[in-house]
Coordinates of C-alpha atoms and ligand atoms in Angstrom, one line a residue:
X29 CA 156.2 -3.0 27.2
X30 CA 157.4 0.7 28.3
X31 CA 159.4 2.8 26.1
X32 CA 162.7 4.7 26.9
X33 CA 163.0 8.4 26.0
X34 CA 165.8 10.4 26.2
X35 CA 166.1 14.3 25.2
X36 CA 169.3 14.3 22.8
X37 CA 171.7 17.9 22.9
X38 CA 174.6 18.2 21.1
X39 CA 175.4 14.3 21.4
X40 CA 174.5 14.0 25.2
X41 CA 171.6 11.8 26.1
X42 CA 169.8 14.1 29.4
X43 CA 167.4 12.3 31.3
X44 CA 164.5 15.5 32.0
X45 CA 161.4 14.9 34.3
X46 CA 159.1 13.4 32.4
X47 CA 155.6 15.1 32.2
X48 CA 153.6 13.6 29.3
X49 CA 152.2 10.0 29.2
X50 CA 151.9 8.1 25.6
X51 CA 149.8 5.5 25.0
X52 CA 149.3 2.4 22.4
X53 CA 146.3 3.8 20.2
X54 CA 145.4 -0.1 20.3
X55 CA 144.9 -0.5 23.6
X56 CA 144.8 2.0 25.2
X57 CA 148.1 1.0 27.6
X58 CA 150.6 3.7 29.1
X59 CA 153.9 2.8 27.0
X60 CA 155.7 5.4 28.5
X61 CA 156.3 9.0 30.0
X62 CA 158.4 12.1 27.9
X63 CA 159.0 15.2 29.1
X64 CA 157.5 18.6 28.4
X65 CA 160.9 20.6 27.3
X66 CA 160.4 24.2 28.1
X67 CA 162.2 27.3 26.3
X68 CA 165.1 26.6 28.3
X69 CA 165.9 22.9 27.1
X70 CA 165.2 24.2 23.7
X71 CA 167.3 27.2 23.7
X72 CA 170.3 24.9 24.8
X73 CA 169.5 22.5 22.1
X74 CA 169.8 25.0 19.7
X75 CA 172.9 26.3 20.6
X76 CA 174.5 23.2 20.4
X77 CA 173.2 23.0 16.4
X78 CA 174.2 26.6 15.8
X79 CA 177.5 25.5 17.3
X80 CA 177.8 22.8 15.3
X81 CA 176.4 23.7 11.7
X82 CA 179.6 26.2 10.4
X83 CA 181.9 23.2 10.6
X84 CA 179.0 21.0 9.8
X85 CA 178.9 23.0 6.4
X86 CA 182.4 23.4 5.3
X87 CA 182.6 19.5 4.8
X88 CA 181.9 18.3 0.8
X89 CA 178.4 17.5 0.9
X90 CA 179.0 13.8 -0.6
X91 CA 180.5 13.9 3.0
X92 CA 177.8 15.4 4.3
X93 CA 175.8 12.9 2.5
X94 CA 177.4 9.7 4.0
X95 CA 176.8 10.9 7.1
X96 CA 173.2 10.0 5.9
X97 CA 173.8 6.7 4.5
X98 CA 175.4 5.0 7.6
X99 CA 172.3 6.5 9.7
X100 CA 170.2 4.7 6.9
X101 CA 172.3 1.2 6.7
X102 CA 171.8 1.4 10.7
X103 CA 168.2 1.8 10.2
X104 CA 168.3 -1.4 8.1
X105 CA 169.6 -3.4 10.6
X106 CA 167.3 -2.7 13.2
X107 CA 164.3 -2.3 11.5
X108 CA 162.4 -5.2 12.8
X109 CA 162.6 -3.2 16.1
X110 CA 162.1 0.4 15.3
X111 CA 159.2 -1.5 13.2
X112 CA 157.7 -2.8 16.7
X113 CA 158.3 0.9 18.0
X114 CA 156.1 2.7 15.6
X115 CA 153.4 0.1 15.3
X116 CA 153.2 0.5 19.3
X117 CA 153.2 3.9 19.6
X118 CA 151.1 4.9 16.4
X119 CA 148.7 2.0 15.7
X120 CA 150.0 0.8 12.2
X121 CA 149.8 -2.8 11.2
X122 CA 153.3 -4.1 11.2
X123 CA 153.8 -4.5 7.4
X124 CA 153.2 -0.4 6.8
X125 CA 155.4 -0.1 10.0
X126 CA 158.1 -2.2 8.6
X127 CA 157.6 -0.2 5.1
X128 CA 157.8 3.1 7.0
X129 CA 161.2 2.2 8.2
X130 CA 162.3 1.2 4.5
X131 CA 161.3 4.1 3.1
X132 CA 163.0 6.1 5.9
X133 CA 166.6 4.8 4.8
X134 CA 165.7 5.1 1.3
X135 CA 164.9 8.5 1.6
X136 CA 167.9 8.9 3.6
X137 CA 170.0 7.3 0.9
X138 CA 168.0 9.5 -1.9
X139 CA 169.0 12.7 -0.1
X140 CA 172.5 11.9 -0.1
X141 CA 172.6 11.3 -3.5
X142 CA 172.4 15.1 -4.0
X143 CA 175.4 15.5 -1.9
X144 CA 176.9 15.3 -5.7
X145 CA 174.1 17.5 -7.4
X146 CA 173.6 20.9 -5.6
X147 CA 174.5 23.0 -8.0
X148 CA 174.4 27.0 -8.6
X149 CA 174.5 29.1 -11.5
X150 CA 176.6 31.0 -13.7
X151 CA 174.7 34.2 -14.9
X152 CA 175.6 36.4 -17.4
X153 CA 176.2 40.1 -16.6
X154 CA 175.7 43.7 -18.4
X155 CA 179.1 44.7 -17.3
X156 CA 181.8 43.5 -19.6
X157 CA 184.5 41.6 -17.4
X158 CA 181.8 40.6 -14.6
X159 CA 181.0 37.3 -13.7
X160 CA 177.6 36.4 -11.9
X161 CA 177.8 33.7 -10.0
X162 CA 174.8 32.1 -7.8
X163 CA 175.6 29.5 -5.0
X164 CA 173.4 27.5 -2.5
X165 CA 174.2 28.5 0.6
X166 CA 172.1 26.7 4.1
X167 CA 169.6 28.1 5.9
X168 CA 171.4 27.5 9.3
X169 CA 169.5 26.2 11.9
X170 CA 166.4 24.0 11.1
X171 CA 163.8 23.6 13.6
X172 CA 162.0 19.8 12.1
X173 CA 158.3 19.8 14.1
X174 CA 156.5 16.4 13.1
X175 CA 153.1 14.9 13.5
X176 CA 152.1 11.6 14.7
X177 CA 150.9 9.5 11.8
X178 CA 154.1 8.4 9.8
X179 CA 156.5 9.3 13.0
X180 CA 159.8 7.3 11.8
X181 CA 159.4 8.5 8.2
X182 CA 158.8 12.2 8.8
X183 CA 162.2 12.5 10.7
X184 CA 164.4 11.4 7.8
X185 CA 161.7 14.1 5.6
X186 CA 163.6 16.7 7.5
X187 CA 167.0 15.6 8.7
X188 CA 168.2 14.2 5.5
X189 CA 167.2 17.2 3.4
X190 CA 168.3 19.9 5.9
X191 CA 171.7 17.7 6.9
X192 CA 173.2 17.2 3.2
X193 CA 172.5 20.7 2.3
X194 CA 174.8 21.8 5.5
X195 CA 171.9 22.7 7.8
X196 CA 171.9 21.8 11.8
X197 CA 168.4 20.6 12.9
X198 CA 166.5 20.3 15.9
X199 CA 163.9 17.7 15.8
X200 CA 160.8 17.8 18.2
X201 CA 158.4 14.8 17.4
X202 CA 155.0 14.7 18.0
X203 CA 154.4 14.1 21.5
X204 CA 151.7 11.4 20.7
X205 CA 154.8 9.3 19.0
X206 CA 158.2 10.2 20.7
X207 CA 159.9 7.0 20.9
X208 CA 160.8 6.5 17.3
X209 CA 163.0 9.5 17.5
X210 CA 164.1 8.5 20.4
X211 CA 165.5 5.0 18.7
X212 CA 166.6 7.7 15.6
X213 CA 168.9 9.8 18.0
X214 CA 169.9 6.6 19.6
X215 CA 171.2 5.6 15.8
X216 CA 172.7 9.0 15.4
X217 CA 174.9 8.9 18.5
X218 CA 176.3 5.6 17.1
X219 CA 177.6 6.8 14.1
X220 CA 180.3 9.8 13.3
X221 CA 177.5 12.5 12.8
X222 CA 179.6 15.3 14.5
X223 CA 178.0 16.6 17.7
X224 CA 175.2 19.1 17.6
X225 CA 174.5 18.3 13.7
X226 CA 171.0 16.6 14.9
X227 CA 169.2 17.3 18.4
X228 CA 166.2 15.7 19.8
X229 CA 163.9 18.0 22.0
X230 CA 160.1 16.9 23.2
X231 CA 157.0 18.0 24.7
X232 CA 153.8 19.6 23.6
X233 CA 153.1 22.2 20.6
X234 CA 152.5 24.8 23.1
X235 CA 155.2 24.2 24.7
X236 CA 158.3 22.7 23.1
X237 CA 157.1 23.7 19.8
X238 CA 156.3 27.1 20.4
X239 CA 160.0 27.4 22.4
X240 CA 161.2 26.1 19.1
X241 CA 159.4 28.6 16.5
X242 CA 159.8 31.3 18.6
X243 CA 163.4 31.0 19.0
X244 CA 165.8 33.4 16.8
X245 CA 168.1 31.1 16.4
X246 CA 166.0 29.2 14.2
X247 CA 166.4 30.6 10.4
X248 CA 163.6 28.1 8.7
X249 CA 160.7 25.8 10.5
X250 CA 160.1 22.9 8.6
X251 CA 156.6 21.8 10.1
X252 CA 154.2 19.0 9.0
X253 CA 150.6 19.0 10.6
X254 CA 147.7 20.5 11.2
X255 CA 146.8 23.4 9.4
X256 CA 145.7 25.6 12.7
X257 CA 148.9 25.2 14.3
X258 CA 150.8 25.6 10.8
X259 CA 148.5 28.6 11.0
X260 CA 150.4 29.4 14.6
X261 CA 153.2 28.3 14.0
X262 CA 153.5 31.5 10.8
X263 CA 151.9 34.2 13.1
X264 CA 154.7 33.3 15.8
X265 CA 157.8 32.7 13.2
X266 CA 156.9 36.0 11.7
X267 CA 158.0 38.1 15.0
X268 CA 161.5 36.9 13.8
X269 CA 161.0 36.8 9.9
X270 CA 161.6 33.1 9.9
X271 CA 161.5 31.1 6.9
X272 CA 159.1 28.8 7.0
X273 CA 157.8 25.4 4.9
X274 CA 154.3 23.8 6.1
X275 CA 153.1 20.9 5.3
X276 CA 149.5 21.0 6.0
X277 CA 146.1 19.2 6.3
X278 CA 144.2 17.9 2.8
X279 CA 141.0 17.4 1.9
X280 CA 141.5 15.0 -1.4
X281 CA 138.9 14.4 -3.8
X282 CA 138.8 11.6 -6.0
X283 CA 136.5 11.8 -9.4
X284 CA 135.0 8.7 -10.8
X285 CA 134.3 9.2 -14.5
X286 CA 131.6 6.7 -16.4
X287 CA 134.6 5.3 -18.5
X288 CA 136.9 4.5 -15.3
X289 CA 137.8 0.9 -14.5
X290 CA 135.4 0.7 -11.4
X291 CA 137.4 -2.8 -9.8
X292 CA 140.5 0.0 -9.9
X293 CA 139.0 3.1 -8.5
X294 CA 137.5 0.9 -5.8
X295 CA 140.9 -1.1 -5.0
X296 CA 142.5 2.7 -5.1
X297 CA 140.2 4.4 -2.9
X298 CA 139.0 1.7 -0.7
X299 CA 143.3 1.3 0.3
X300 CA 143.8 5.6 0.5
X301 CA 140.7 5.4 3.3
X302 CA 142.0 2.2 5.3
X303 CA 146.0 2.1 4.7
X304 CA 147.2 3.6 7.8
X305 CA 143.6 3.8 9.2
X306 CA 143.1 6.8 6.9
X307 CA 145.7 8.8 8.7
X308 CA 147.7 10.1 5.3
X309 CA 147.3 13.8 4.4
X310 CA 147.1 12.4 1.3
X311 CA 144.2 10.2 1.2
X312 CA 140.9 10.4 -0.9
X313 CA 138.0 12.1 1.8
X314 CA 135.4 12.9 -1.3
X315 CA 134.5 11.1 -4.0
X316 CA 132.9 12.3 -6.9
X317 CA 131.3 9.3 -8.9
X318 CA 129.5 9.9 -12.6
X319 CA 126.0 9.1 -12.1
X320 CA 126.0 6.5 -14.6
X321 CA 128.4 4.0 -12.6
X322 CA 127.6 5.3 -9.4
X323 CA 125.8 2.4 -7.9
X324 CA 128.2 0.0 -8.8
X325 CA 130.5 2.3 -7.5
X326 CA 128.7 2.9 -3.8
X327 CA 127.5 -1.0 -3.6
X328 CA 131.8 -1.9 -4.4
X329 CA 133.3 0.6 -2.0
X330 CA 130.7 -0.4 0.4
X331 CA 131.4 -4.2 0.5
X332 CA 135.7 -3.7 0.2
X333 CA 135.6 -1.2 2.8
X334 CA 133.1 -3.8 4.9
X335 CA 135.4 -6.5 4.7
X336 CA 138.8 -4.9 6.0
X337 CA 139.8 -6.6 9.2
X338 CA 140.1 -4.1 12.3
X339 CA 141.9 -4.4 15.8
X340 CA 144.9 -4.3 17.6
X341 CA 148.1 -5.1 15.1
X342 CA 150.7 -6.2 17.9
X343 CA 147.8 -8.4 19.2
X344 CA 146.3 -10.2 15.9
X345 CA 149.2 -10.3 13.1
X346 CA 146.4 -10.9 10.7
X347 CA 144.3 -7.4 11.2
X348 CA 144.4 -5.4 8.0
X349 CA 143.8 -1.8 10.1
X350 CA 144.7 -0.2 13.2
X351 CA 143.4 2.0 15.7
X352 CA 143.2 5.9 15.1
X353 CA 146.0 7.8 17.1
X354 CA 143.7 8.5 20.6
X355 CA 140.1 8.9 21.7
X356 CA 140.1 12.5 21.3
X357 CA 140.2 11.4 17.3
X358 CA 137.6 8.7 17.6
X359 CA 135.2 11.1 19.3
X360 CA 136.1 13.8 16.6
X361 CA 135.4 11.0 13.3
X362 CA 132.3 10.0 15.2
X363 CA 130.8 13.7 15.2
X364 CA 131.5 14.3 11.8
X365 CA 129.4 11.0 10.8
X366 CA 126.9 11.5 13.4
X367 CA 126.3 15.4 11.8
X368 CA 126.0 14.3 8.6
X369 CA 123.5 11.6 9.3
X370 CA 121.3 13.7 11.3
X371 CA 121.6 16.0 8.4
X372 CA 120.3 13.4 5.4
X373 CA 123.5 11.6 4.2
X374 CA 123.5 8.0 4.5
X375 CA 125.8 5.7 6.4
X376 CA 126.6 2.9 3.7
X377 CA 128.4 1.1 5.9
X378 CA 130.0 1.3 9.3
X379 CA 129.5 4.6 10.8
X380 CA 130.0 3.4 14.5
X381 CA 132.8 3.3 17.5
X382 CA 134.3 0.1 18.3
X383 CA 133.1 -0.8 21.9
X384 CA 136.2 -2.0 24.1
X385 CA 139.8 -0.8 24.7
X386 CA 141.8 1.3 22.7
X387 CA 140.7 3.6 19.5
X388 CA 138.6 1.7 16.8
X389 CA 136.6 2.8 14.5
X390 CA 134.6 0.9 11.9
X391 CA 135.6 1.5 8.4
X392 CA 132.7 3.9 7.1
X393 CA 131.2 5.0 3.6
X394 CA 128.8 7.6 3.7
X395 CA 127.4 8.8 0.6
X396 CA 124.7 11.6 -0.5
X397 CA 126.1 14.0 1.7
X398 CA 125.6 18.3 0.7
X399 CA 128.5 20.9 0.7
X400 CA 127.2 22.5 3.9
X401 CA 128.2 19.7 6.1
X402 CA 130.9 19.6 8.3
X403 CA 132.4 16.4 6.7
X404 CA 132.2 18.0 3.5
X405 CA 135.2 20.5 4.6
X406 CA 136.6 19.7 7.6
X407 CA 139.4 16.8 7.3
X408 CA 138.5 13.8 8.6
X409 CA 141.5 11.9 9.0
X410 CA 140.3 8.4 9.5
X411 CA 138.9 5.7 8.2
X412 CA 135.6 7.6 6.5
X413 CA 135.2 8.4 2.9
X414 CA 132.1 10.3 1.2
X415 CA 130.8 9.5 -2.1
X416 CA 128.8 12.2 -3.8
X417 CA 127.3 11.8 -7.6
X418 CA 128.1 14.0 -10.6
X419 CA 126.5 14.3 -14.3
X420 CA 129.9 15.2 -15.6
X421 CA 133.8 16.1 -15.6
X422 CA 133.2 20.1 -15.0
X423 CA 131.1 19.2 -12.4
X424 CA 133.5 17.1 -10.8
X425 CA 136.2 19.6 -10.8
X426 CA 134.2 22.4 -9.8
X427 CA 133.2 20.5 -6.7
X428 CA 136.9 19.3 -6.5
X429 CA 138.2 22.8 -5.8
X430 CA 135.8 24.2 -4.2
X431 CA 137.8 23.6 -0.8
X432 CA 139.9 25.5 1.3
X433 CA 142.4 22.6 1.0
X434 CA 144.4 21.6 -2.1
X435 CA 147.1 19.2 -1.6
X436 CA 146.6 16.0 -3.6
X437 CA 143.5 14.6 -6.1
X438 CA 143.1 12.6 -8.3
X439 CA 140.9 11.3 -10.9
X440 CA 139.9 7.4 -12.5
X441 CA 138.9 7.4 -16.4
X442 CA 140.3 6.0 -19.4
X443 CA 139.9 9.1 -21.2
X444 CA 143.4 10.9 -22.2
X445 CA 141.3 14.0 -22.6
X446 CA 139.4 13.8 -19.4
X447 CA 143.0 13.1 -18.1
X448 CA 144.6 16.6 -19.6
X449 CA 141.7 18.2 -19.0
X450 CA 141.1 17.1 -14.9
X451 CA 145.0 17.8 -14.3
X452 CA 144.8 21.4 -16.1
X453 CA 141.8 22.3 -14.2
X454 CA 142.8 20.8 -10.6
X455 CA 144.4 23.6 -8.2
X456 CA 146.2 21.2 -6.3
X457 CA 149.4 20.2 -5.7
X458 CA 149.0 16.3 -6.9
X459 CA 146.5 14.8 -9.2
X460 CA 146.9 11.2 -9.5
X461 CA 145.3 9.3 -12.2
X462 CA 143.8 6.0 -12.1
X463 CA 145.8 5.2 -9.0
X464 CA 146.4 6.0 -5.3
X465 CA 147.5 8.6 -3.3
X466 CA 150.9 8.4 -2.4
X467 CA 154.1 10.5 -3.7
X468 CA 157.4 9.1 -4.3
X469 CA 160.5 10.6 -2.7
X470 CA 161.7 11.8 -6.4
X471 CA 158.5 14.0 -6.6
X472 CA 157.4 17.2 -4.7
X473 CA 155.2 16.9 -2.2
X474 CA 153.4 20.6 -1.6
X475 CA 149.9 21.9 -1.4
X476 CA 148.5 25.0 -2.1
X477 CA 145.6 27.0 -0.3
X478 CA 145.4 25.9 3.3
X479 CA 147.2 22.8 2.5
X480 CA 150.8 24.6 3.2
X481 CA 153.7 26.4 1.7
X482 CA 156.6 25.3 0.4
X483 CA 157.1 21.4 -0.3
X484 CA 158.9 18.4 0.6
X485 CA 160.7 15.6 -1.1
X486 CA 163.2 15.7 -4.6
X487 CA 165.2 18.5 -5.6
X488 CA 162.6 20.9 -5.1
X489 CA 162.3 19.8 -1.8
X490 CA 165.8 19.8 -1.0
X491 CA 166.7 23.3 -2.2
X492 CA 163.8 24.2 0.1
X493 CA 166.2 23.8 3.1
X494 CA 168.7 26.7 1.0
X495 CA 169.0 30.3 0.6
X496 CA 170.7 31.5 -2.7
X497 CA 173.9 34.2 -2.3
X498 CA 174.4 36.0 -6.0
X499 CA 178.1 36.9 -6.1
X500 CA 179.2 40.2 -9.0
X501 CA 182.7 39.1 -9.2
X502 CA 184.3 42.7 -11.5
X503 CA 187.8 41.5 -12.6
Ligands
LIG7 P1 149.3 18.8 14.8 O1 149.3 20.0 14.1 O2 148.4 18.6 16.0 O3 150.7 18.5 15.5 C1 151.9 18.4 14.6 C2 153.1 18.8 15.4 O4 153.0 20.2 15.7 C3 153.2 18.2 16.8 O5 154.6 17.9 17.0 C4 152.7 19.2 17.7 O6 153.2 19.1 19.0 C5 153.2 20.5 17.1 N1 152.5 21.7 17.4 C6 151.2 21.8 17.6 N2 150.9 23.1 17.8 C7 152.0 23.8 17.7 C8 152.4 25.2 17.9 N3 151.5 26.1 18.1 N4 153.7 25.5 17.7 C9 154.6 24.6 17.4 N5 154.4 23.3 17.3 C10 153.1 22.9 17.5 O7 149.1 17.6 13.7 P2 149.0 16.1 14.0 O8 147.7 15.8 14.6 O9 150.3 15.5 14.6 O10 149.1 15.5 12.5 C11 148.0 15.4 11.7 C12 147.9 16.6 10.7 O11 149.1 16.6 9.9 C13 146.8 16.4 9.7 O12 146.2 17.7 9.5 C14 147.5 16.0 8.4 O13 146.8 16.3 7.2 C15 148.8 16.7 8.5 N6 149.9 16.1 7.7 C16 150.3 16.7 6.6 C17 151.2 16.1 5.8 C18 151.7 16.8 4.5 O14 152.7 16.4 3.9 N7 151.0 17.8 4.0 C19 151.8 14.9 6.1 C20 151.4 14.3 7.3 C21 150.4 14.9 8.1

């Protein structure tokens, strides 16, 4: 099966030379060829938003907003094919796939519900017969820059937000996962969405990306990935003092207290480390396990994490886990393993590359790892989870933070104390007790540290995609 990709500007479909191949994680197949948009593509793509975005904002927003809900009711009725599109491009098993695509309508429909709640604020003045009023004006022109491992999701994470607020946006996709936003902009042109309001440009990070951050045009970057090109992406936006919001890498710990419902914590974590093939920002990469419970602990995770099903999802319905997105990552899990083996840690399970096509690697627990290791800091982002052993909460949390990440946590007790006391003491951005990692679209979804600036999702989210305008109105 190939792919069709189309570069989308100002509601014209333009067919570029395609430079890039993509590939099924699975298998290892060529599904199809996108091109490498250069400065010049980019620049014309953003024209055509900043053409677009005055009239764009002088609508109502609750027009604005329905704008978002027929996008989302045509997402619903294709979602068994845009489903097959991001399991074949990104490696999901089809039931996340078909999730992702929910959740990208519902998020689409949540964001226009704020169509009728922006609101501003009436301040009160020193000056008698002055009124202080503060609206919520748009940014402009968003540039949306999205990773790989929730492709169809991540596009309604920016468009929906930046579009009800009265933003234009220029998507780029990653270019390991194009064709979902492909079959977005496809959906776009279908509907009324005025021309120019949402553009599709792809390529590389050096290359489209960089045309993209670098452009003046753009007034805020809205970027999820890695933390060294968030890292790039800030030195280059700061030439034109461009607003930007970053969501980053994690590093999640996960502490295990001697009081925690052990069947739970291993459900939880066991999921965070395999759902997705361990792909999630988000996901548990250390655990911290009270001594007292930590063999039951180790000898559960080991056998859950053991018995999850692997290979390719388009192939055998039944698999339970993917691939990772290419072999660049396979090679990169593998080392970190691999150091921390030769370095003492043990390999509880797994701990090796699936021989044969496309990018499998065995679900892995390693356990009695030190803080010097590379696995102990670097993200993983796969299927590997460490398990270390505590003597007690401040222990735990101390070990916790001591990373130069700090988006999500998270913590399994029955103790309200231990509870209050873990969530006070956490400098992250989530702590999630006795459950898994993963926000809801009502919350807000930042880090702190290396993990990003700015956040994503709910009202704090979508205000992100604002700038306020104080008006001193003397009558
Ligand atoms: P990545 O940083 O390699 O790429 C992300 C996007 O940025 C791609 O579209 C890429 O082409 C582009 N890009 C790369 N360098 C660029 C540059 N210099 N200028 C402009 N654009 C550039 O990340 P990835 O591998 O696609 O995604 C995985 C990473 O994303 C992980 O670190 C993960 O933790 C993070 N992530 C974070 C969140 C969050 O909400 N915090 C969510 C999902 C993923």
């Amino acid at each position: 099966m190939t792919l069709d990709y189309q570069t989308f500007i100002g509601g014209t479909f333009l067919s570029s030379a395609a430079a890039v191949d993509v590939f099924n994680p699975a298998t290892g197949q060529v599904i199809g060829r996108v091109p490498n948009d250069d400065a010049r593509v980019v620049d014309a793509a953003l024209k055509a938003a900043e053409a677009a975005q005055e009239g764009w904002a002088r609508l109502p927003a609750h027009t604005r907003g329905l704008a978002l809900r027929a996008i989302a009711s045509k997402i619903r009725e294709k979602l068994p094919e845009l489903a097959q599109i991001t399991a074949l491009e990104q490696g999901k098993v089809l039931p996340l796939a078909q999730m992702e695509i929910a959740l990208t309508a519902e998020y689409l429909d949540y964001m226009a519900e704020w169509g009728r709640r922006i609101e501003g604020e009436v301040i009160t003045s020193d000056r008698p017969g002055e009124t202080m009023l503060m609206f919520r004006r748009p940014m402009g022109v968003v540039a949306g820059i999205l990773p790989w491992n929730f492709p169809f999701f991540m596009i309604a994470r920016k468009v929906a937000p930046a579009l009800v607020t009265g933003n234009a946006i220029v998507v780029k996709p990653s270019e390991e996962t194009p064709f979902g936003a492909a079959a977005f902009a496809r959906i776009v042109a279908e509907t009324d969405l005025p021309a120019g309001v949402f553009n599709l440009v792809c390529g590389t990070g050096p290359t489209t990306g960089e045309a993209l951050v670098a452009n003046p045009i753009v007034q805020m970057v809205s970027f999820t990935g890695s933390s060294a090109a968030g890292s790039a992406i800030m030195a280059s936006a700061a030439r034109n003092i461009t607003k930007v919001n970053l969501e980053l890498g994690g590093k999640a710990p996960a502490i295990v207290l001697d009081d925690a419902n052990i069947d739970l914590a291993v459900g939880s974590l066991a999921a965070s480390k395999t759902i997705n093939t361990g792909q999630a920002c988000n996901c548990a990469e250390r655990v911290y396990v009270h001594r007292a419970v930590a063999q039951e602990f180790r000898d559960k995770l080991a056998a859950a994490v053991a018995g999850i099903s692997q290979g390719d999802p388009l192939g055998d319905a039944a698999v339970a886990m993917g691939p990772v997105i290419n072999r660049a990552a396979v090679q990169r899990i593998a080392g970190l393993v691999e150091n921390a083996r030769s370095l003492g840690a043990q390999v509880l399970t797994g701990g090796e590359i699936l021989e044969g096509p496309g990018c499998h690697y065995r679900p892995t627990v390693v356990a009695d790892t030190t803080p010097g290791m590379d696995i102990m800091h670097r993200e993983i982002f796969g299927p590997v989870i460490v398990v270390n052993e505590i003597d007690s909460l401040d222990e735990g949390i101390a070990l916790a933070n001591a990373s130069e990440y700090g988006l999500t946590s998270s913590i399994f007790t029955e103790s309200l104390s231990s509870t209050m006391k873990a969530i006070a003491e956490l400098r992250f951005g989530e702590t999630y007790v006795n459950r898994e990692n993963f926000e809801a679209i009502q919350g807000f979804h930042a880090g702190v540290r290396k993990s990003g600036i700015g956040g994503t999702d709910g009202k704090h989210g979508l205000y992100e995609y604002t700038h306020t305008q104080v008006a001193y109105i003397q009558t």
